Short mmCIF file of C-alpha atoms and ligand atoms in Angstrom, two decimals:
data_model
loop_
_atom_site.label_atom_id
_atom_site.label_comp_id
_atom_site.label_asym_id
_atom_site.label_seq_id
_atom_site.Cartn_x
_atom_site.Cartn_y
_atom_site.Cartn_z
CA MET A 18 11.57 13.96 -18.50
CA ARG A 19 8.87 15.75 -16.52
CA PRO A 20 10.04 18.26 -13.84
CA PRO A 21 9.61 16.22 -10.65
CA LEU A 22 7.43 18.22 -8.27
CA LEU A 23 7.43 15.44 -5.68
CA ALA A 24 11.21 15.27 -5.88
CA THR A 25 11.41 18.95 -4.88
CA THR A 26 9.09 18.28 -1.94
CA LEU A 27 11.11 15.26 -0.89
CA ALA A 28 14.40 17.11 -1.26
CA LEU A 29 12.95 19.79 1.02
CA MET A 30 11.83 17.17 3.55
CA SER A 31 15.27 15.61 3.30
CA ALA A 32 16.86 18.95 4.10
CA LEU A 33 14.67 19.30 7.20
CA LEU A 34 15.67 15.93 8.64
CA PRO A 35 19.08 15.40 10.26
CA ARG A 36 20.79 13.73 7.29
CA PRO A 37 24.07 14.30 5.45
CA ALA A 38 23.76 16.89 2.69
CA ASP A 39 24.43 14.45 -0.15
CA ALA A 40 21.93 11.82 1.03
CA GLY A 41 18.38 11.92 -0.25
CA ILE A 42 15.90 10.91 -2.86
CA LEU A 43 15.05 11.99 -6.39
CA GLU A 44 11.98 11.06 -8.39
CA ALA A 45 11.69 11.06 -12.19
CA VAL A 46 9.66 9.52 -14.97
CA TYR A 47 11.64 6.51 -16.29
CA GLY A 48 9.58 5.90 -19.42
CA GLN A 49 6.19 4.84 -20.71
CA MET A 50 4.48 1.49 -20.53
CA PRO A 51 3.18 0.05 -23.85
CA ASP A 52 -0.29 1.43 -22.88
CA GLY A 53 1.14 4.94 -22.39
CA ARG A 54 1.19 5.03 -18.58
CA ASP A 55 4.27 6.65 -17.00
CA ALA A 56 6.57 4.45 -14.94
CA LYS A 57 8.52 6.38 -12.32
CA ILE A 58 12.01 5.77 -10.99
CA TRP A 59 13.55 6.86 -7.68
CA THR A 60 17.22 7.38 -6.95
CA LEU A 61 18.03 6.81 -3.28
CA SER A 62 21.42 7.97 -1.96
CA ASN A 63 22.92 7.49 1.48
CA ALA A 64 25.62 9.16 3.56
CA SER A 65 28.46 6.99 2.22
CA GLY A 66 27.52 7.40 -1.41
CA MET A 67 25.63 4.14 -1.88
CA GLU A 68 22.93 4.58 -4.47
CA ALA A 69 19.85 2.47 -5.24
CA LYS A 70 17.46 2.97 -8.13
CA VAL A 71 13.96 1.52 -7.90
CA THR A 72 11.20 1.64 -10.52
CA GLU A 73 7.44 1.22 -10.38
CA TYR A 74 7.66 -1.30 -13.21
CA GLY A 75 7.82 -4.71 -11.54
CA ALA A 76 8.85 -3.08 -8.23
CA ILE A 77 12.32 -3.67 -9.64
CA LEU A 78 15.69 -2.78 -8.13
CA VAL A 79 17.24 -1.19 -11.24
CA SER A 80 20.75 -0.76 -9.86
CA LEU A 81 22.72 -0.69 -6.64
CA LYS A 82 26.05 1.12 -6.38
CA VAL A 83 28.21 -0.11 -3.52
CA PRO A 84 31.74 1.01 -2.48
CA ASP A 85 34.69 -1.41 -2.76
CA LYS A 86 37.72 -1.56 -0.43
CA GLU A 87 39.13 1.59 -2.09
CA GLY A 88 35.82 3.40 -1.76
CA LYS A 89 35.13 3.08 -5.48
CA LEU A 90 31.43 2.77 -6.28
CA ALA A 91 30.14 0.22 -8.80
CA ASP A 92 26.78 -1.22 -9.69
CA VAL A 93 26.66 -4.80 -8.38
CA THR A 94 23.46 -5.94 -10.10
CA HIS A 95 22.52 -7.21 -13.56
CA GLY A 96 19.70 -5.41 -15.39
CA TYR A 97 18.90 -2.81 -18.00
CA ASP A 98 19.52 0.90 -18.54
CA THR A 99 16.07 1.80 -19.87
CA LEU A 100 12.45 0.95 -19.13
CA GLU A 101 12.27 -0.52 -22.63
CA GLY A 102 15.05 -2.92 -21.67
CA TRP A 103 13.24 -3.91 -18.48
CA LEU A 104 10.02 -4.55 -20.43
CA GLY A 105 11.87 -7.40 -22.15
CA ASN A 106 13.35 -8.80 -18.89
CA THR A 107 12.89 -12.56 -19.10
CA SER A 108 15.52 -13.39 -16.45
CA TYR A 109 13.71 -11.72 -13.52
CA PHE A 110 16.68 -9.37 -12.97
CA GLY A 111 16.04 -7.15 -9.90
CA ALA A 112 12.38 -8.12 -9.84
CA THR A 113 9.71 -8.55 -7.22
CA VAL A 114 8.20 -11.90 -8.18
CA GLY A 115 4.77 -13.17 -7.11
CA ARG A 116 2.08 -14.02 -6.30
CA PHE A 117 4.03 -17.26 -5.80
CA GLY A 118 7.77 -17.00 -6.46
CA ASN A 119 9.71 -20.15 -7.47
CA ARG A 120 7.96 -23.24 -8.83
CA ILE A 121 4.56 -24.91 -8.43
CA ALA A 122 4.54 -28.45 -9.89
CA HIS A 123 2.44 -28.79 -13.05
CA GLY A 124 0.88 -25.38 -12.23
CA LYS A 125 -1.66 -27.05 -9.94
CA PHE A 126 -2.51 -26.85 -6.27
CA SER A 127 -5.51 -27.54 -4.02
CA LEU A 128 -6.78 -25.20 -1.37
CA ASP A 129 -9.73 -25.94 0.94
CA GLY A 130 -10.70 -28.87 -1.31
CA LYS A 131 -10.71 -26.93 -4.57
CA GLU A 132 -8.13 -27.43 -7.33
CA TYR A 133 -6.56 -24.38 -9.00
CA SER A 134 -4.77 -24.34 -12.36
CA LEU A 135 -2.02 -21.90 -13.22
CA ALA A 136 -0.29 -21.36 -16.56
CA THR A 137 2.85 -23.43 -16.92
CA ASN A 138 5.60 -21.11 -18.11
CA ASN A 139 8.73 -23.17 -17.39
CA ASP A 140 9.78 -26.78 -18.00
CA PRO A 141 13.17 -27.79 -16.61
CA GLY A 142 13.93 -31.38 -17.56
CA GLY A 143 10.89 -31.24 -19.85
CA ILE A 144 8.55 -31.17 -16.84
CA PRO A 145 6.10 -28.22 -16.87
CA CYS A 146 5.63 -25.99 -13.85
CA ALA A 147 4.38 -22.53 -12.94
CA LEU A 148 7.38 -20.25 -12.29
CA HIS A 149 7.56 -16.88 -10.51
CA GLY A 150 3.88 -15.93 -10.62
CA GLY A 151 3.02 -16.90 -14.18
CA ILE A 152 2.90 -15.38 -17.64
CA GLU A 153 2.39 -11.86 -16.29
CA GLY A 154 3.41 -12.00 -12.66
CA PHE A 155 4.03 -9.09 -10.29
CA CYS A 156 7.38 -8.40 -11.99
CA LYS A 157 5.54 -7.29 -15.14
CA LYS A 158 2.99 -5.02 -13.46
CA LEU A 159 3.08 -1.27 -13.03
CA TRP A 160 3.05 -0.63 -9.28
CA LYS A 161 2.14 2.68 -7.62
CA GLY A 162 5.16 4.16 -5.89
CA GLU A 163 5.80 6.86 -3.32
CA GLY A 164 9.17 8.04 -2.05
CA PHE A 165 9.84 8.70 1.62
CA VAL A 166 12.57 10.14 3.78
CA ALA A 167 13.15 8.96 7.36
CA ASP A 168 15.79 9.53 9.99
CA GLY A 169 19.00 7.95 8.62
CA ALA A 170 17.25 6.37 5.64
CA CYS A 171 15.15 6.97 2.58
CA GLY A 172 13.08 4.67 0.44
CA VAL A 173 10.20 3.87 -1.85
CA ARG A 174 6.85 2.28 -1.01
CA LEU A 175 5.17 0.42 -3.90
CA ALA A 176 1.61 -0.87 -3.97
CA TYR A 177 -0.12 -3.32 -6.27
CA THR A 178 -3.56 -4.95 -6.06
CA SER A 179 -3.70 -8.35 -7.71
CA PRO A 180 -7.30 -9.09 -8.74
CA ASP A 181 -9.13 -12.26 -7.76
CA GLY A 182 -8.32 -14.90 -10.39
CA GLU A 183 -5.24 -13.15 -11.76
CA GLU A 184 -2.93 -15.80 -13.27
CA GLY A 185 -5.33 -18.38 -11.80
CA TYR A 186 -4.80 -17.47 -8.12
CA PRO A 187 -7.88 -17.04 -5.91
CA GLY A 188 -8.58 -13.90 -3.86
CA GLU A 189 -7.82 -10.24 -4.36
CA LEU A 190 -4.37 -9.68 -2.91
CA SER A 191 -3.24 -6.22 -1.73
CA VAL A 192 0.54 -6.04 -1.80
CA GLU A 193 3.02 -3.47 -0.58
CA VAL A 194 6.76 -3.65 -1.20
CA VAL A 195 9.13 -1.22 0.50
CA TYR A 196 12.77 -0.59 -0.39
CA THR A 197 14.76 1.32 2.24
CA LEU A 198 18.39 2.46 1.90
CA THR A 199 19.94 3.25 5.27
CA ASP A 200 22.96 5.41 6.04
CA ASP A 201 24.75 2.33 7.44
CA ASN A 202 24.74 0.65 4.00
CA GLN A 203 21.75 -1.62 4.30
CA LEU A 204 19.23 -2.18 1.56
CA VAL A 205 16.07 -3.46 3.17
CA TRP A 206 13.31 -5.11 1.11
CA GLU A 207 9.94 -5.82 2.71
CA ALA A 208 6.76 -7.31 1.26
CA THR A 209 3.39 -7.25 3.01
CA ALA A 210 0.15 -8.74 1.67
CA THR A 211 -3.47 -9.23 2.72
CA THR A 212 -6.25 -11.07 0.92
CA ASP A 213 -10.07 -11.13 0.76
CA ALA A 214 -10.19 -14.93 0.18
CA PRO A 215 -7.83 -17.83 0.97
CA THR A 216 -4.85 -17.93 -1.40
CA VAL A 217 -1.17 -18.91 -1.56
CA VAL A 218 1.62 -16.32 -1.32
CA ASN A 219 5.40 -16.34 -1.73
CA ILE A 220 6.66 -12.90 -2.78
CA VAL A 221 10.34 -12.99 -3.65
CA HIS A 222 13.07 -10.47 -4.42
CA HIS A 223 15.17 -11.63 -7.37
CA SER A 224 18.26 -9.41 -7.74
CA TYR A 225 21.30 -10.85 -9.53
CA TRP A 226 24.53 -10.01 -7.69
CA ASN A 227 28.06 -9.67 -8.99
CA LEU A 228 29.96 -7.98 -6.18
CA SER A 229 33.05 -7.40 -8.36
CA GLY A 230 31.15 -4.61 -10.09
CA ASP A 231 32.28 -6.08 -13.41
CA PRO A 232 29.25 -7.81 -14.96
CA SER A 233 31.40 -9.67 -17.46
CA LYS A 234 33.30 -11.53 -14.71
CA SER A 235 32.29 -14.95 -13.43
CA ILE A 236 30.94 -15.16 -9.88
CA ASN A 237 32.67 -18.49 -9.38
CA ASP A 238 35.35 -16.90 -7.20
CA HIS A 239 32.79 -15.25 -4.89
CA GLU A 240 32.85 -16.91 -1.48
CA LEU A 241 29.46 -17.97 -0.20
CA THR A 242 28.23 -18.93 3.24
CA LEU A 243 24.71 -20.30 3.70
CA HIS A 244 23.32 -20.66 7.21
CA ALA A 245 21.69 -23.92 6.31
CA GLY A 246 22.43 -27.52 7.25
CA HIS A 247 19.78 -28.90 4.89
CA TYR A 248 18.66 -28.50 1.30
CA LEU A 249 15.69 -29.75 -0.69
CA PRO A 250 16.59 -32.47 -3.22
CA THR A 251 14.44 -32.15 -6.35
CA ASP A 252 13.16 -34.16 -9.29
CA PRO A 253 14.45 -33.28 -12.80
CA GLY A 254 11.74 -30.57 -12.93
CA LEU A 255 13.46 -28.84 -9.98
CA ILE A 256 10.47 -29.57 -7.76
CA PRO A 257 11.45 -30.62 -4.22
CA LEU A 258 10.79 -34.31 -3.58
CA GLY A 259 9.31 -33.53 -0.16
CA GLU A 260 11.89 -34.23 2.52
CA LYS A 261 14.88 -32.09 3.36
CA ALA A 262 18.36 -33.67 3.22
CA SER A 263 21.58 -32.91 5.08
CA VAL A 264 24.25 -30.95 3.19
CA GLU A 265 26.98 -32.84 5.09
CA GLY A 266 29.59 -34.22 2.71
CA THR A 267 27.94 -32.72 -0.40
CA PRO A 268 28.91 -29.84 -2.71
CA LEU A 269 25.85 -28.06 -1.30
CA ASP A 270 27.51 -27.61 2.08
CA PHE A 271 28.18 -23.87 2.34
CA ARG A 272 28.18 -23.73 6.15
CA LYS A 273 31.79 -22.49 5.90
CA PRO A 274 32.73 -19.77 3.38
CA THR A 275 33.46 -21.57 0.10
CA ALA A 276 34.22 -20.36 -3.42
CA ILE A 277 31.17 -21.04 -5.57
CA GLY A 278 33.32 -22.46 -8.38
CA ALA A 279 35.18 -24.90 -6.13
CA ARG A 280 32.58 -27.68 -6.42
CA VAL A 281 30.00 -26.46 -8.95
CA GLU A 282 31.10 -29.01 -11.55
CA GLY A 283 31.14 -31.80 -8.95
CA ASP A 284 29.79 -35.25 -9.68
CA PHE A 285 26.58 -34.89 -7.69
CA GLU A 286 23.04 -35.58 -8.89
CA ALA A 287 21.47 -32.37 -7.58
CA LEU A 288 24.06 -30.26 -9.43
CA GLU A 289 23.61 -32.27 -12.61
CA LEU A 290 19.81 -31.89 -12.55
CA ALA A 291 19.98 -28.12 -12.09
CA GLY A 292 23.04 -27.45 -14.29
CA GLY A 293 24.85 -26.00 -11.26
CA TYR A 294 23.52 -24.35 -8.11
CA ASP A 295 19.77 -23.74 -8.30
CA HIS A 296 18.32 -25.21 -5.12
CA ALA A 297 16.46 -24.25 -1.99
CA TRP A 298 18.28 -24.55 1.31
CA VAL A 299 16.28 -24.74 4.55
CA LEU A 300 17.60 -22.02 6.82
CA ASP A 301 18.75 -23.09 10.29
CA ALA A 302 16.93 -20.05 11.67
CA ALA A 303 19.04 -20.23 14.80
CA GLU A 304 18.98 -17.29 17.16
CA PRO A 305 16.58 -14.86 15.50
CA GLY A 306 17.40 -11.32 16.60
CA GLU A 307 15.02 -8.93 18.34
CA ASP A 308 13.74 -7.94 14.90
CA GLY A 309 12.73 -11.59 14.21
CA LEU A 310 15.43 -11.96 11.54
CA PHE A 311 18.11 -14.61 11.32
CA PRO A 312 21.22 -14.89 9.17
CA ALA A 313 20.64 -16.43 5.75
CA ALA A 314 23.78 -15.89 3.67
CA ARG A 315 27.10 -14.10 3.38
CA LEU A 316 28.67 -13.37 0.02
CA ARG A 317 32.19 -11.98 -0.41
CA ASP A 318 34.09 -10.99 -3.50
CA PRO A 319 37.79 -11.31 -2.58
CA GLY A 320 38.91 -8.99 -5.41
CA SER A 321 36.85 -5.91 -4.54
CA GLY A 322 36.45 -6.72 -0.84
CA ARG A 323 32.69 -6.17 -1.07
CA VAL A 324 30.63 -8.26 1.36
CA LEU A 325 26.87 -8.78 1.34
CA GLN A 326 25.27 -10.21 4.47
CA LEU A 327 21.68 -11.28 4.10
CA SER A 328 19.19 -11.85 6.91
CA THR A 329 15.51 -12.69 6.68
CA ASN A 330 12.39 -13.97 8.44
CA GLN A 331 11.73 -16.64 5.77
CA PRO A 332 12.26 -20.43 6.12
CA ALA A 333 14.35 -21.04 2.98
CA ILE A 334 16.73 -19.51 0.46
CA GLN A 335 17.07 -20.33 -3.23
CA PHE A 336 20.68 -19.89 -4.31
CA TYR A 337 20.64 -19.69 -8.08
CA GLY A 338 24.07 -19.47 -9.70
CA GLY A 339 23.12 -17.84 -13.01
CA ASN A 340 23.25 -21.15 -14.90
CA PHE A 341 20.66 -20.07 -17.47
CA LEU A 342 22.54 -16.89 -18.42
CA ASP A 343 23.97 -17.53 -21.87
CA GLY A 344 24.77 -14.12 -23.36
CA THR A 345 21.29 -13.68 -24.86
CA ALA A 346 20.26 -10.98 -22.39
CA VAL A 347 22.10 -7.77 -23.29
CA GLY A 348 21.87 -5.38 -20.40
CA LYS A 349 23.38 -2.24 -18.88
CA GLY A 350 26.11 -0.66 -21.00
CA GLY A 351 25.48 -3.21 -23.78
CA VAL A 352 27.00 -6.08 -21.79
CA ALA A 353 25.82 -9.56 -22.84
CA TYR A 354 25.32 -11.43 -19.56
CA GLN A 355 27.21 -14.69 -19.79
CA HIS A 356 26.90 -17.98 -17.90
CA ARG A 357 27.36 -17.58 -14.14
CA THR A 358 28.20 -13.87 -14.20
CA ALA A 359 25.70 -13.21 -11.40
CA LEU A 360 23.85 -15.10 -8.69
CA CYS A 361 20.57 -14.77 -6.83
CA LEU A 362 19.95 -15.22 -3.12
CA GLU A 363 16.17 -15.48 -2.89
CA THR A 364 14.77 -15.83 0.61
CA GLU A 365 11.33 -17.40 0.49
CA ASN A 366 9.06 -20.28 1.47
CA TRP A 367 9.90 -23.75 0.12
CA PRO A 368 9.40 -24.11 -3.64
CA ASP A 369 6.10 -25.91 -4.41
CA ALA A 370 5.03 -25.38 -0.76
CA PRO A 371 1.30 -25.51 -1.68
CA ASN A 372 1.77 -29.17 -2.74
CA ASN A 373 4.14 -30.27 0.00
CA PRO A 374 2.67 -31.17 3.41
CA LYS A 375 6.21 -31.06 4.90
CA ALA A 376 6.66 -27.39 3.90
CA PRO A 377 5.68 -24.42 6.04
CA SER A 378 2.20 -23.32 4.99
CA ALA A 379 2.03 -20.81 2.14
CA VAL A 380 -1.69 -20.21 2.66
CA LEU A 381 -2.86 -16.69 3.46
CA ARG A 382 -6.41 -16.21 4.74
CA PRO A 383 -8.53 -13.08 5.19
CA GLY A 384 -7.54 -11.30 8.40
CA GLU A 385 -3.93 -12.56 8.22
CA THR A 386 -0.93 -10.57 7.00
CA TYR A 387 1.92 -12.02 4.94
CA TYR A 388 5.22 -10.36 5.83
CA HIS A 389 8.62 -11.04 4.27
CA LYS A 390 11.71 -9.03 5.20
CA MET A 391 15.23 -9.18 3.77
CA VAL A 392 18.12 -7.07 4.99
CA HIS A 393 21.07 -6.76 2.62
CA ALA A 394 23.93 -5.37 4.73
CA PHE A 395 27.01 -4.27 2.74
CA SER A 396 30.52 -3.94 4.14
CA ILE A 397 34.18 -4.37 3.17
CA GLU A 398 36.60 -7.11 4.13
C1 LIG B 13 15.03 -18.82 -10.25
C2 LIG B 13 14.99 -20.26 -10.53
C3 LIG B 13 15.87 -20.60 -11.68
C4 LIG B 13 15.59 -19.72 -12.87
C5 LIG B 13 15.67 -18.27 -12.46
C6 LIG B 13 15.25 -17.35 -13.57
O1 LIG B 13 16.05 -18.44 -9.48
O2 LIG B 13 15.35 -21.04 -9.42
O3 LIG B 13 15.72 -21.93 -12.04
O4 LIG B 13 14.32 -20.01 -13.37
O5 LIG B 13 14.84 -18.02 -11.38
O6 LIG B 13 15.93 -17.59 -14.75
#
């Protein structure tokens, strides 16, 4: 690895700011892209020992170490040890997905009277769709990163410019993603984008969580709360039918903390179509705080006591229960990730929003700024 000059500068800056001695940021070269370009990695540490690693490849969260009720740190995310591993990431572990995260039916949408065609790279139920930005979406790009240190926090800013026509999307899109680790155990993820021509945007963070810290354990005993009274029923291609439906009386009602495994095998069409939980819930968005965020989800692992509280400014959340994990992906420490050993909580716009007049608009025009914020607040209970 190359001696990190920037890391020395940042360590110096860190020392000048009023922060605990063991908190800070380190930069290193993680590995080389197939074309020879270096991909960097940053290690962010906070006052209580939490540690996040972020790489320029895919603007990916590589790992997140969080204390349990005994103060023991463990990585609570699925992923890979090496850049080479991440280059073969087909599950979107830790990734920043875009330009349009989640699905677009048949890879087609119309904007200002013109039809656009995207590659179809996914076909649940045998029905093709465009998933997570296409064949080579944002999660497969080398971003340009820069570490920073602030009062009570440190982080990484990552930039990527998506050319006009990339993956079939119109307009050159300038994107910035920022990861910030705060001394009060929050991991903040923010995405900002501007365009030079009308386009559609839905940039999504796709970490897979297993709060037990043991990636071979099922997440079925994690308790989940979703601040959502409605979900979006889908067709067999997992494309929302249009209208939202009440969760009342269904296995999709997570308004009270409920073990994920309690109803996942229930006799309910939506669960059968998706092979478990893999749906978008429409967030109640009640009482946004001063920062414009509202509660989205709360996840608790009773064994370790780790709690993740998620808030956002987005209208929906996709809760994906790791149904497609089947042991094929072999990740950190050589662990083969089995069925439902991690789950995703993806705040976002409605899936297929560009084709659904009932959905909040996903259109971004020149002069406007797309802004998506997620706060992952960790605690113990
Ligand atoms: C999302 C989708 C799932 C699946 C995963 C990636 O969360 O909702 O259906 O495609 O990504 O495997």
